Each structure stands twice: as C-alpha cells, then as structure tokens.
Amino acid sequence: MLEAIGLDRQSENVYRVILANPMIRPDELAARLGEPEAAISVTLDRLSALALINADEVGTVRAVRPEIGMEHLPAPHQAELAAKQQQIEVPRPAAAELIPERADLARGKDDPGAERLVGIEAIRERIGELTSRLASEIMTFAPGGAHLTSDLAAAKVVDEPMLERGIGMRTIWLDSIRNDGPTLQYATWLQSLGGQARTVPTLPVRMIIMDRKYAILPVDTTDAAAGAVVLHGQGTVAALCALFDTIWETGTPLGMSQPQNAEGLTPQETEFLRLLGQGHTDQAIAVRLCVSHSTAQRFAARLMKKLGARSRFEAGFKAAARGWLSAER
C-alpha cells in the first residue's frame, strides 16, 4: 500500500507493529516478527530515512504519527510522490488508514472528546501537528516561572513562523518571570512580533488552546512531560476558553508595572496574603508563585510590618478583619 513512498511490504509490516506497540525495542521487534535482528535493523534504517520512526536515548523505537511523517519525507521521495499523484493517491489515505492503529495516541473509546498522549516526544509531535494547522489563534497558560534558555530557543523556532503568518498569540505568564532575564526577554520578543503577554500571580495548570477547538493539558500537573490529553469536545473547550479569557482580564500586560490596590499591595502580594490566610507555609506559597523561599519570606515580613502583626497567624487574622481577604478583593 505504501510502496509509493519507498515502503516495501517488510517495512510496512514492521511499521505496523511499531504503531501498535509504542516504545518497543529492536530485539522485541525481531522476536515478534520472527526475523533476524540484522534484518530488522536494516528495515529500521529505511523507516528512519523516511521520517516515519525515531528512537529515544534508551534505544526504544517509536513511530512518528503517519500524517506528520508524510510531511517530512526526504526531497527525493517528495519529488517521486509529486510525479505519481497523477496516477495514484496513496500517501494521505494510507496514513489515515494507519492512524487508528497507533495505540498510544488513539482517542479513548470511552471518551470521544479526548486523546491521550504518552511521553514528551508524543506531546511535541501532536503540538507540532496542531500548530501547523492553526488558522487564527493560540492561547497559552505558561506556569513554572523561569524557563530554560534551551527551551526558549526551541520555542522561538516554532513561534516566529506562526506570528509571521498572522496567528494571534496570547500568553499568560506568572508575575515571577518579570525577575528572570531570559524568560522576560523571550516574552518581550514575542510581543515585538505581535504576540500579547500578561502576567498573573498564579495559574491553575499548564494549558494550550488552539483555534478554540483543541485544548492540551498535562495528565500530571507535577510533571508536564509525563503525558497530556488533547480535548476537543465543544463544551469542554468552550469552558476552558472562558477560564482563559477570565484570567486574561485580570492579568497585567507585560511592559506595564504591576498595579497596587488600595492597600498598596501588588497582585503577587495580594495572592501571597490569600494563600497565607489559607494556612500555607512560606515554602508552599513560594512554589505556587514560582519564587524563591527567601522572596516568599520577604513578602511575609513586608505584609506583617504593613499589618502591624507579630506572627503569620496574626497577619492573616488582621488582613481578614480589615476585609483584605474578601471575595470581592
């Protein structure tokens, strides 16, 4: 079926096994197919050359989503396909026929509005596919505070083409990035190309919403690389869009200094006080705000002084008594 892109019957059989068995090792492939490991190795080289598989650091093999592999065929095969398309339509129908066999990325049978992604490579792959099809906008919750310079450099490669083709980009960061040079420079760079950025004290979860049709969230909020879920149910995504829009309205635009309320507190300090009133420790609050423990201690000392309190408990009590922790505030 896939001879037109250089995939012989043996290669197709191996590819199907990899699709159905994510993160399989070459020796396991050989055992499943009853083939010598040397022959399997040659086939894997062929699939890799066609951009249909990749391998991780520990030697396991995983399939690239078929429709993405078709987009990244080496130039000779792209030319061959262009010539053969007059006679036969193979690549995309074949890819579509193979997609349901991809066990780790198949949509859950019990939930047609969700798709589970396992592992960081699968997450990156799916995000790459969806961003390539973006039509109008992308909205992102970016918790975690300071980002690694290497991650920011990699993101630039993806973000710049999107902005150049007119995709609207809104990102909500944490207030703490205002004190991190590389992350602040990156967010400022996005704005210079037409993106919009605001900051808030805390965010509920890492999230990406694309064209108000797809929402990507981690399955484990403590480890975003472990896995993710792609939601595309209309009601669910609409609710997440409403959440994003609500938090966006409360954010401070990047480039503007943080406003102070009637008590002279910044949004970050107000959030610190709210968490303090809930009984959280300085360390726990530091994690929520993505600031250092020493910064959290400085917040606590400033608020205690401002309230004339001698302890954290007294500070929380006085703040509540003055109405600083009311729902409206």
XYZ file of C-alpha atoms in Angstrom:
329
model
C 0.000 0.000 0.000
C 2.844 2.421 0.754
C 5.281 1.422 -1.980
C 4.920 4.899 -3.495
C 6.953 6.405 -0.678
C 9.595 3.679 -0.671
C 7.982 1.426 1.956
C 8.202 -2.236 0.947
C 5.986 -4.944 2.424
C 8.518 -5.918 5.088
C 8.962 -2.280 6.147
C 5.220 -1.760 6.276
C 4.791 -4.829 8.500
C 7.469 -3.564 10.885
C 5.936 -0.084 10.888
C 2.518 -1.504 11.784
C 3.976 -3.397 14.732
C 5.670 -0.222 15.983
C 2.403 1.710 15.607
C 0.603 -0.862 17.740
C 3.427 -1.185 20.283
C 4.868 2.191 21.284
C 8.355 2.243 22.786
C 9.325 -1.204 21.515
C 12.972 -2.326 21.308
C 14.560 -3.701 18.108
C 15.142 -7.124 19.706
C 11.454 -7.269 20.672
C 10.510 -6.416 17.099
C 12.689 -9.227 15.803
C 11.105 -11.693 18.237
C 7.548 -10.633 17.349
C 8.147 -10.924 13.610
C 10.422 -13.948 13.721
C 13.109 -12.087 11.807
C 16.873 -11.789 12.446
C 17.851 -8.633 14.331
C 20.177 -7.671 11.474
C 17.262 -7.657 9.019
C 15.135 -5.639 11.442
C 17.978 -3.128 11.817
C 18.086 -2.580 8.045
C 14.314 -2.057 7.986
C 14.502 0.419 10.862
C 17.140 2.387 8.962
C 14.788 2.553 5.995
C 11.855 3.741 8.126
C 14.052 6.330 9.809
C 15.191 7.657 6.425
C 11.525 8.108 5.521
C 10.951 10.074 8.767
C 8.413 7.512 9.963
C 10.154 6.453 13.190
C 12.599 7.774 15.736
C 14.469 6.332 18.697
C 14.971 7.658 22.203
C 18.021 7.727 24.440
C 17.469 4.192 25.790
C 17.134 2.577 22.373
C 13.390 2.078 22.153
C 11.675 2.822 18.860
C 8.516 4.841 18.398
C 6.514 5.678 15.304
C 6.044 9.198 14.081
C 2.375 9.982 13.517
C 1.800 8.851 9.898
C 0.384 12.145 8.680
C 3.405 14.001 10.086
C 5.840 11.571 8.513
C 4.288 12.281 5.126
C 5.020 15.985 5.618
C 8.706 15.372 6.324
C 9.661 12.943 3.576
C 13.145 13.473 2.138
C 13.189 15.565 -1.022
C 13.671 12.628 -3.467
C 10.512 10.966 -2.197
C 8.603 14.240 -2.254
C 9.506 14.594 -5.933
C 8.551 10.985 -6.620
C 5.208 11.464 -4.933
C 4.502 14.589 -6.940
C 5.071 12.617 -10.144
C 2.934 9.671 -9.063
C -0.004 11.666 -7.772
C -1.314 11.817 -11.343
C -1.761 8.047 -11.246
C -2.397 7.042 -7.652
C -3.461 8.656 -4.395
C -1.579 6.786 -1.728
C 0.165 8.876 0.951
C -2.610 10.554 2.919
C -5.282 7.837 2.608
C -2.661 5.309 3.658
C -1.645 7.437 6.609
C -5.281 7.852 7.607
C -5.771 4.105 7.442
C -2.780 3.554 9.721
C -3.587 6.209 12.322
C -6.184 4.164 14.267
C -3.519 1.522 14.879
C -1.437 3.992 16.896
C -2.271 2.669 20.336
C -0.623 5.333 22.478
C -2.228 8.233 20.604
C -5.591 6.761 19.713
C -8.599 8.555 21.080
C -10.057 6.879 24.114
C -13.005 4.687 23.153
C -14.873 5.702 26.289
C -14.337 9.410 25.659
C -14.560 10.503 22.018
C -13.747 14.074 23.051
C -10.281 13.259 24.403
C -6.995 11.943 23.080
C -4.233 10.668 25.373
C -0.570 11.398 24.615
C 2.152 9.402 26.348
C 5.656 10.843 26.730
C 7.285 14.127 25.809
C 8.004 13.153 22.186
C 4.354 12.293 21.550
C 3.316 15.600 23.115
C 5.747 17.604 20.971
C 4.680 15.726 17.864
C 0.986 16.369 18.391
C 1.539 20.035 19.268
C 3.632 20.394 16.106
C 0.861 18.881 14.028
C -1.839 21.100 15.512
C 0.216 24.301 15.293
C 0.941 23.612 11.630
C -2.825 23.668 11.027
C -3.572 26.752 13.117
C -5.968 29.123 11.404
C -6.449 32.038 13.785
C -5.164 31.956 17.374
C -3.307 30.152 20.122
C -3.793 30.852 23.836
C -1.412 29.566 26.491
C -1.142 29.310 30.262
C 2.607 29.273 30.974
C 3.171 28.432 34.651
C 6.526 27.362 36.022
C 8.186 30.739 36.294
C 11.643 30.955 34.727
C 12.137 28.785 31.634
C 15.344 27.137 30.485
C 17.263 29.091 27.842
C 17.370 25.992 25.610
C 13.569 25.632 25.797
C 13.094 29.293 24.929
C 15.407 28.989 21.920
C 13.487 25.940 20.683
C 10.170 27.748 21.162
C 11.358 30.681 19.033
C 11.757 28.381 16.041
C 8.085 27.390 16.344
C 6.581 30.710 17.400
C 8.168 33.037 14.843
C 6.616 31.390 11.740
C 3.196 31.363 13.434
C 3.349 35.067 14.179
C 4.647 35.833 10.683
C 1.579 34.196 9.137
C -0.758 36.254 11.290
C -1.700 33.799 14.012
C -2.932 35.607 17.115
C -0.910 34.591 20.171
C -1.879 35.349 23.765
C 0.221 34.017 26.623
C -0.367 34.327 30.353
C 2.826 34.025 32.386
C 3.482 34.193 36.094
C 4.429 37.528 37.640
C 7.706 35.912 38.713
C 9.084 35.967 35.142
C 9.449 39.736 35.497
C 12.543 38.963 37.575
C 14.032 36.378 35.190
C 16.076 37.947 32.382
C 15.916 35.210 29.682
C 12.205 34.468 30.115
C 11.312 38.156 30.226
C 13.378 38.798 27.089
C 11.617 35.966 25.293
C 8.139 37.213 26.284
C 9.132 40.737 25.210
C 10.400 39.350 21.899
C 7.031 37.674 21.317
C 5.317 40.996 21.874
C 7.633 42.716 19.403
C 6.368 40.314 16.716
C 2.709 40.883 17.506
C 2.062 38.424 20.312
C 0.367 39.536 23.507
C 1.503 38.702 27.030
C 0.156 39.299 30.507
C 1.210 38.098 33.938
C -0.719 36.909 36.979
C 0.436 35.686 40.410
C -0.607 32.028 39.946
C -2.036 29.797 37.228
C -4.208 26.702 37.675
C -2.497 24.455 35.124
C -0.310 24.433 32.025
C -2.613 24.688 29.023
C -2.603 25.403 25.278
C -5.797 26.209 23.373
C -5.719 26.240 19.576
C -8.344 27.971 17.437
C -10.771 27.498 20.348
C -11.190 23.916 19.106
C -8.437 21.963 20.846
C -7.092 22.218 24.389
C -3.936 20.432 25.551
C -3.411 19.845 29.271
C -0.966 17.671 31.238
C -2.270 14.492 32.849
C 0.061 15.132 35.795
C 0.324 18.755 36.921
C 3.627 17.997 38.675
C 5.248 16.516 35.539
C 4.113 18.076 32.274
C 6.402 15.769 30.276
C 4.786 12.569 31.558
C 1.751 12.793 29.345
C -1.034 15.030 28.134
C -4.599 14.952 26.968
C -5.967 16.710 23.894
C -9.567 17.782 24.473
C -11.814 18.640 21.563
C -15.305 18.331 22.998
C -17.124 21.566 22.193
C -18.494 22.162 25.696
C -15.250 21.342 27.491
C -13.084 23.518 25.260
C -15.587 26.385 25.478
C -15.365 26.234 29.287
C -11.552 26.292 29.157
C -11.655 29.257 26.758
C -13.881 31.080 29.237
C -11.389 30.314 32.004
C -8.553 31.675 29.890
C -10.461 34.847 28.985
C -11.365 35.464 32.633
C -7.794 35.138 33.857
C -6.546 37.207 30.896
C -8.736 40.099 32.025
C -7.146 40.012 35.478
C -3.566 39.944 34.156
C -1.109 42.817 33.960
C 0.169 43.487 30.422
C 3.869 42.848 30.041
C 5.721 46.144 29.903
C 3.452 47.750 32.471
C 4.465 47.901 36.113
C 2.340 45.857 38.466
C -0.579 47.884 39.819
C -1.204 48.317 43.525
C -4.557 48.055 45.249
C -5.952 50.446 47.851
C -3.726 48.841 50.472
C -0.616 49.325 48.353
C -0.258 45.632 47.540
C 0.703 44.218 44.146
C -1.314 41.295 42.708
C 1.535 38.976 43.701
C 1.498 40.224 47.296
C -2.293 40.016 47.429
C -2.127 36.390 46.283
C 0.572 35.711 48.866
C -1.723 37.106 51.537
C -4.638 34.999 50.327
C -2.532 31.823 50.467
C -1.179 32.879 53.847
C -4.747 33.229 55.090
C -5.418 29.656 53.943
C -2.635 28.415 56.196
C 0.051 27.688 53.604
C 3.704 27.868 54.647
C 6.172 30.282 53.066
C 7.752 27.364 51.199
C 4.403 26.149 49.818
C 3.498 29.678 48.736
C 6.902 30.094 47.088
C 6.189 27.007 44.974
C 2.766 28.327 43.931
C 4.184 31.714 42.979
C 7.378 30.239 41.478
C 9.594 32.478 43.582
C 12.468 31.616 45.894
C 11.881 30.790 49.541
C 13.767 33.943 50.529
C 11.474 36.048 48.323
C 8.435 34.488 49.989
C 9.930 35.311 53.387
C 10.418 38.936 52.301
C 6.768 39.078 51.236
C 5.735 37.732 54.637
C 7.931 40.217 56.523
C 6.619 43.177 54.486
C 2.992 42.164 54.973
C 3.447 41.569 58.697
C 5.015 45.002 59.037
C 2.267 46.627 56.987
C -0.401 44.979 59.152
C 1.420 45.570 62.421
C 1.411 41.833 63.103
C 3.944 39.886 65.139
C 3.182 36.475 63.617
C 1.893 34.923 60.429
C -1.334 33.938 62.169
C -1.888 37.484 63.414
C -1.185 38.835 59.931
C -3.818 36.565 58.435
C -6.306 37.464 61.169
C -5.800 41.214 60.761
C -5.976 41.010 56.965
C -9.294 39.172 57.219
C -10.608 41.634 59.795
C -9.772 44.569 57.502
C -11.517 42.917 54.561
C -8.317 42.378 52.604
C -9.205 38.719 52.016
C -12.814 39.243 50.981
C -14.066 37.563 47.841
C -14.572 40.899 46.092
C -10.977 41.946 46.706
